[in-house]
């Protein structure tokens, strides 16, 4: 199957660079060796940005091509498509082409429209007499959007974690004894264990009176090390985390505090898997997650999550999306460094290999899939649930999926043995039935929102309803 490369319309980003340096269009056109009218067409998105100019601009501004990617644009278009699927817009339907133009030419207006729609749906669903006046977007959604805007990469914190790792003494027996000693020597904190902590819903607790860090009994080694790294991040890098939060994080209290938790987790992951060493190892091992996790002594999920953060300017890894679900299809974590965008409403597509992973616990499932925007991804899925520790224990069953664009797939071990040119290997997946435009899918559970239905008086399709074309 040929790899389709979408045209890059980067007018907004190009205009942003020009205005940042206070250049006129004529001056920038002269620097790039193009005509004024051609630059004007590029900035108005009347013409796509060709590779030659892309590399020239990146060299001039000391940027990487990733700065110009349309990831945010794709996510905004997906949100707009789902929103316009609401029946409230049935009298004024918009085509995908029209919405794509709106997202490209008026992104701020689209964001304002999406915010207004969220407020509308909140007001429709709540009961004013019983519910308090709260924001239409949940704090975890606000934080998720903030992390997405940062491409799931926080440079200062990542570099600080890497620098801290480099100051640690040699650790042939793993990081746990080294971090334990650091907490004792620098903070006077000893490590103890409590068999009742899990029943209390805690994974660690600091007892200031007794100068101890209390961890749950009988936790996996990779979990214990992650908890110690979290504590070090909180104790040693709180000022840096606060600085990052004050500069760009959401300002409402709950979202701000959730963002702090996220950055604490980010620091811990960056400490256990320092950027430079991790990227080099991942590339040498061709992104083989099992080999990488054994090399660093961490979990499958920790490696997978870290792979989705490799966006350091000039040292980018493969841009992956990362998603974690429970067995009921609830999204527990979702980050994307590429175009992939998960639906905001309804459940994920049942054709996704993350659901097959639950049928084969502990085994890796590999899939080539094509989304409704014609992008093809290589998806790697596996369960990451912990085993039950007693007969009465009911551990959460969850799985993760890590995905990259098919053009990056040959860099990974997971493409070995696959014919990337074979159409029959590619599974069509959608963003959830409410927003999926594939009318001929036998897995559809409900009609596409916002479209008139043709129930077929003289013919019946694979589902009992079909939508009239846009």
Tab-separated table of N, CA and C in Angstrom, residues 198-287:
chain	number	residue	atom	x	y	z
A	198	UNK	N	-2.924	-0.573	50.755
A	198	UNK	CA	-3.727	-0.744	49.548
A	198	UNK	C	-5.217	-0.662	49.855
A	199	UNK	N	-5.631	-1.179	51.014
A	199	UNK	CA	-7.037	-1.095	51.400
A	199	UNK	C	-7.452	0.348	51.658
A	200	UNK	N	-6.473	1.196	51.990
A	200	UNK	CA	-6.745	2.607	52.212
A	200	UNK	C	-6.708	3.408	50.906
A	201	UNK	N	-6.357	2.744	49.807
A	201	UNK	CA	-6.294	3.421	48.515
A	201	UNK	C	-5.055	4.280	48.346
A	202	UNK	N	-3.959	3.948	49.045
A	202	UNK	CA	-2.725	4.733	48.972
A	202	UNK	C	-1.595	3.907	48.365
A	203	UNK	N	-0.711	4.578	47.631
A	203	UNK	CA	0.470	3.891	47.106
A	203	UNK	C	1.744	4.335	47.824
A	204	UNK	N	1.730	5.498	48.473
A	204	UNK	CA	2.813	5.887	49.381
A	204	UNK	C	2.346	7.026	50.271
A	205	UNK	N	3.026	7.163	51.391
A	205	UNK	CA	2.697	8.225	52.347
A	205	UNK	C	3.945	8.578	53.135
A	206	UNK	N	4.139	9.888	53.353
A	206	UNK	CA	5.272	10.351	54.156
A	206	UNK	C	4.779	10.653	55.563
A	207	UNK	N	5.396	10.030	56.561
A	207	UNK	CA	5.106	10.307	57.967
A	207	UNK	C	6.192	11.237	58.495
A	208	UNK	N	5.869	12.533	58.610
A	208	UNK	CA	6.869	13.530	59.001
A	208	UNK	C	7.327	13.335	60.442
A	209	UNK	N	6.391	12.891	61.310
A	209	UNK	CA	6.753	12.728	62.714
A	209	UNK	C	7.786	11.620	62.907
A	210	UNK	N	7.638	10.538	62.146
A	210	UNK	CA	8.553	9.404	62.295
A	210	UNK	C	9.647	9.375	61.228
A	211	UNK	N	9.669	10.412	60.373
A	211	UNK	CA	10.685	10.488	59.313
A	211	UNK	C	10.736	9.206	58.485
A	212	UNK	N	9.593	8.783	58.007
A	212	UNK	CA	9.532	7.555	57.226
A	212	UNK	C	8.710	7.776	55.954
A	213	UNK	N	9.030	6.993	54.954
A	213	UNK	CA	8.218	6.863	53.752
A	213	UNK	C	7.579	5.485	53.818
A	214	UNK	N	6.262	5.456	53.806
A	214	UNK	CA	5.542	4.191	53.941
A	214	UNK	C	5.055	3.752	52.568
A	215	UNK	N	5.433	2.534	52.169
A	215	UNK	CA	5.017	1.960	50.896
A	215	UNK	C	4.150	0.738	51.155
A	216	UNK	N	3.291	0.378	50.215
A	216	UNK	CA	2.490	-0.839	50.373
A	216	UNK	C	3.384	-2.074	50.408
A	217	UNK	N	2.918	-3.089	51.068
A	217	UNK	CA	3.667	-4.341	51.158
A	217	UNK	C	3.555	-5.125	49.853
A	218	UNK	N	4.633	-5.755	49.452
A	218	UNK	CA	4.628	-6.718	48.348
A	218	UNK	C	4.266	-6.085	47.000
A	219	UNK	N	4.778	-4.861	46.737
A	219	UNK	CA	4.586	-4.210	45.449
A	219	UNK	C	5.677	-4.655	44.462
A	220	UNK	N	5.389	-4.665	43.139
A	220	UNK	CA	6.437	-4.971	42.163
A	220	UNK	C	7.593	-3.979	42.268
A	221	UNK	N	8.780	-4.435	41.962
A	221	UNK	CA	9.965	-3.601	42.095
A	221	UNK	C	9.879	-2.328	41.257
A	222	UNK	N	9.341	-2.434	40.018
A	222	UNK	CA	9.261	-1.255	39.170
A	222	UNK	C	8.294	-0.219	39.742
A	223	UNK	N	7.275	-0.678	40.465
A	223	UNK	CA	6.341	0.259	41.097
A	223	UNK	C	7.004	0.967	42.273
A	224	UNK	N	7.763	0.221	43.073
A	224	UNK	CA	8.442	0.836	44.228
A	224	UNK	C	9.413	1.926	43.778
A	225	UNK	N	10.174	1.649	42.735
A	225	UNK	CA	11.140	2.632	42.242
A	225	UNK	C	10.421	3.871	41.727
A	226	UNK	N	9.301	3.680	41.032
A	226	UNK	CA	8.534	4.810	40.519
A	226	UNK	C	8.012	5.667	41.668
A	227	UNK	N	7.540	5.036	42.748
A	227	UNK	CA	7.041	5.792	43.897
A	227	UNK	C	8.163	6.619	44.528
A	228	UNK	N	9.352	6.018	44.653
A	228	UNK	CA	10.490	6.748	45.227
A	228	UNK	C	10.856	7.940	44.349
A	229	UNK	N	10.802	7.763	43.030
A	229	UNK	CA	11.103	8.862	42.116
A	229	UNK	C	10.053	9.961	42.230
A	230	UNK	N	8.785	9.588	42.410
A	230	UNK	CA	7.738	10.587	42.623
A	230	UNK	C	8.036	11.428	43.863
A	231	UNK	N	8.421	10.764	44.939
A	231	UNK	CA	8.689	11.461	46.204
A	231	UNK	C	9.867	12.410	46.048
A	232	UNK	N	10.912	11.976	45.365
A	232	UNK	CA	12.071	12.843	45.143
A	232	UNK	C	11.668	14.053	44.303
A	233	UNK	N	10.842	13.836	43.297
A	233	UNK	CA	10.361	14.958	42.498
A	233	UNK	C	9.606	15.965	43.346
A	234	UNK	N	8.778	15.478	44.265
A	234	UNK	CA	7.991	16.367	45.121
A	234	UNK	C	8.874	17.121	46.102
A	235	UNK	N	9.873	16.439	46.654
A	235	UNK	CA	10.708	17.059	47.672
A	235	UNK	C	11.783	17.973	47.090
A	236	UNK	N	12.348	17.596	45.956
A	236	UNK	CA	13.511	18.322	45.423
A	236	UNK	C	13.185	19.260	44.269
A	237	UNK	N	12.080	19.028	43.585
A	237	UNK	CA	11.816	19.809	42.377
A	237	UNK	C	10.447	20.491	42.409
A	238	UNK	N	9.935	20.708	43.605
A	238	UNK	CA	8.634	21.370	43.734
A	238	UNK	C	8.681	22.784	43.164
A	239	UNK	N	9.788	23.505	43.371
A	239	UNK	CA	9.894	24.884	42.880
A	239	UNK	C	9.866	24.924	41.359
A	240	UNK	N	10.564	23.986	40.720
A	240	UNK	CA	10.573	23.951	39.259
A	240	UNK	C	9.190	23.587	38.719
A	241	UNK	N	8.548	22.617	39.350
A	241	UNK	CA	7.199	22.225	38.928
A	241	UNK	C	6.235	23.405	39.068
A	242	UNK	N	6.333	24.109	40.181
A	242	UNK	CA	5.474	25.272	40.410
A	242	UNK	C	5.722	26.355	39.363
A	243	UNK	N	6.987	26.552	38.990
A	243	UNK	CA	7.336	27.547	37.964
A	243	UNK	C	6.679	27.200	36.629
A	244	UNK	N	6.734	25.926	36.254
A	244	UNK	CA	6.122	25.493	34.994
A	244	UNK	C	4.609	25.679	35.051
A	245	UNK	N	4.023	25.315	36.187
A	245	UNK	CA	2.580	25.439	36.350
A	245	UNK	C	2.136	26.899	36.290
A	246	UNK	N	2.850	27.771	36.982
A	246	UNK	CA	2.475	29.188	37.011
A	246	UNK	C	2.581	29.829	35.633
A	247	UNK	N	3.481	29.307	34.831
A	247	UNK	CA	3.697	29.892	33.513
A	247	UNK	C	2.613	29.502	32.507
A	248	UNK	N	2.131	28.263	32.571
A	248	UNK	CA	1.255	27.845	31.465
A	248	UNK	C	0.103	26.925	31.846
A	249	UNK	N	0.048	26.460	33.078
A	249	UNK	CA	-0.981	25.470	33.440
A	249	UNK	C	-2.353	26.116	33.593
A	250	UNK	N	-3.429	25.310	33.524
A	250	UNK	CA	-4.779	25.837	33.790
A	250	UNK	C	-4.837	26.455	35.180
A	251	UNK	N	-5.608	27.516	35.325
A	251	UNK	CA	-5.569	28.299	36.558
A	251	UNK	C	-6.609	27.902	37.600
A	252	UNK	N	-7.698	27.201	37.194
A	252	UNK	CA	-8.658	26.839	38.236
A	252	UNK	C	-8.016	25.813	39.175
A	253	UNK	N	-8.419	25.836	40.436
A	253	UNK	CA	-7.693	25.144	41.500
A	253	UNK	C	-7.557	23.644	41.254
A	254	UNK	N	-8.662	22.969	40.938
A	254	UNK	CA	-8.594	21.525	40.753
A	254	UNK	C	-7.712	21.135	39.574
A	255	UNK	N	-7.849	21.847	38.460
A	255	UNK	CA	-7.026	21.551	37.288
A	255	UNK	C	-5.556	21.826	37.583
A	256	UNK	N	-5.284	22.913	38.294
A	256	UNK	CA	-3.909	23.267	38.654
A	256	UNK	C	-3.275	22.159	39.488
A	257	UNK	N	-4.016	21.642	40.466
A	257	UNK	CA	-3.465	20.594	41.324
A	257	UNK	C	-3.313	19.273	40.573
A	258	UNK	N	-4.243	18.960	39.685
A	258	UNK	CA	-4.093	17.751	38.877
A	258	UNK	C	-2.887	17.865	37.949
A	259	UNK	N	-2.655	19.061	37.430
A	259	UNK	CA	-1.480	19.277	36.586
A	259	UNK	C	-0.193	19.080	37.393
A	260	UNK	N	-0.208	19.462	38.663
A	260	UNK	CA	0.946	19.239	39.526
A	260	UNK	C	1.209	17.738	39.698
A	261	UNK	N	0.144	16.981	39.897
A	261	UNK	CA	0.291	15.529	40.011
A	261	UNK	C	0.878	14.949	38.728
A	262	UNK	N	0.362	15.433	37.596
A	262	UNK	CA	0.863	14.926	36.325
A	262	UNK	C	2.359	15.205	36.171
A	263	UNK	N	2.787	16.421	36.487
A	263	UNK	CA	4.204	16.753	36.346
A	263	UNK	C	5.059	15.949	37.316
A	264	UNK	N	4.516	15.620	38.491
A	264	UNK	CA	5.247	14.744	39.405
A	264	UNK	C	5.456	13.367	38.801
A	265	UNK	N	4.423	12.855	38.160
A	265	UNK	CA	4.544	11.569	37.477
A	265	UNK	C	5.501	11.661	36.295
A	266	UNK	N	5.438	12.794	35.592
A	266	UNK	CA	6.326	12.991	34.442
A	266	UNK	C	7.781	12.975	34.899
A	267	UNK	N	8.071	13.671	36.000
A	267	UNK	CA	9.442	13.687	36.516
A	267	UNK	C	9.907	12.277	36.862
A	268	UNK	N	9.040	11.510	37.509
A	268	UNK	CA	9.416	10.155	37.911
A	268	UNK	C	9.769	9.305	36.693
A	269	UNK	N	8.938	9.389	35.645
A	269	UNK	CA	9.228	8.633	34.433
A	269	UNK	C	10.512	9.081	33.766
A	270	UNK	N	10.764	10.396	33.770
A	270	UNK	CA	11.980	10.927	33.155
A	270	UNK	C	13.218	10.570	33.964
A	271	UNK	N	13.072	10.389	35.277
A	271	UNK	CA	14.197	9.980	36.107
A	271	UNK	C	14.546	8.509	35.885
A	272	UNK	N	13.540	7.662	35.844
A	272	UNK	CA	13.795	6.235	35.648
A	272	UNK	C	14.310	5.952	34.239
A	273	UNK	N	13.884	6.769	33.273
A	273	UNK	CA	14.234	6.550	31.870
A	273	UNK	C	14.781	7.867	31.306
A	274	UNK	N	16.030	8.221	31.652
A	274	UNK	CA	16.595	9.513	31.228
A	274	UNK	C	16.646	9.632	29.714
A	275	UNK	N	16.308	10.817	29.229
A	275	UNK	CA	15.992	11.020	27.813
A	275	UNK	C	17.059	10.476	26.860
A	276	UNK	N	18.286	10.981	26.977
A	276	UNK	CA	19.323	10.612	26.017
A	276	UNK	C	19.605	9.131	25.994
A	277	UNK	N	19.811	8.538	27.162
A	277	UNK	CA	20.098	7.109	27.269
A	277	UNK	C	18.918	6.283	26.784
A	278	UNK	N	17.710	6.718	27.154
A	278	UNK	CA	16.518	5.971	26.773
A	278	UNK	C	16.300	6.010	25.259
A	279	UNK	N	16.429	7.206	24.653
A	279	UNK	CA	16.225	7.325	23.211
A	279	UNK	C	17.240	6.478	22.447
A	280	UNK	N	18.505	6.544	22.862
A	280	UNK	CA	19.541	5.759	22.188
A	280	UNK	C	19.259	4.269	22.299
A	281	UNK	N	18.867	3.822	23.496
A	281	UNK	CA	18.560	2.406	23.703
A	281	UNK	C	17.351	1.990	22.879
A	282	UNK	N	16.305	2.836	22.868
A	282	UNK	CA	15.099	2.521	22.105
A	282	UNK	C	15.419	2.377	20.623
A	283	UNK	N	16.242	3.271	20.099
A	283	UNK	CA	16.585	3.200	18.685
A	283	UNK	C	17.441	1.978	18.384
A	284	UNK	N	18.400	1.669	19.270
A	284	UNK	CA	19.249	0.498	19.052
A	284	UNK	C	18.454	-0.798	19.106
A	285	UNK	N	17.462	-0.845	19.989
A	285	UNK	CA	16.633	-2.040	20.140
A	285	UNK	C	15.391	-1.999	19.256
A	286	UNK	N	15.333	-1.005	18.367
A	286	UNK	CA	14.237	-0.857	17.412
A	286	UNK	C	12.882	-0.837	18.120
A	287	UNK	N	12.851	-0.104	19.217
A	287	UNK	CA	11.626	0.150	19.965
A	287	UNK	C	10.949	-1.138	20.453
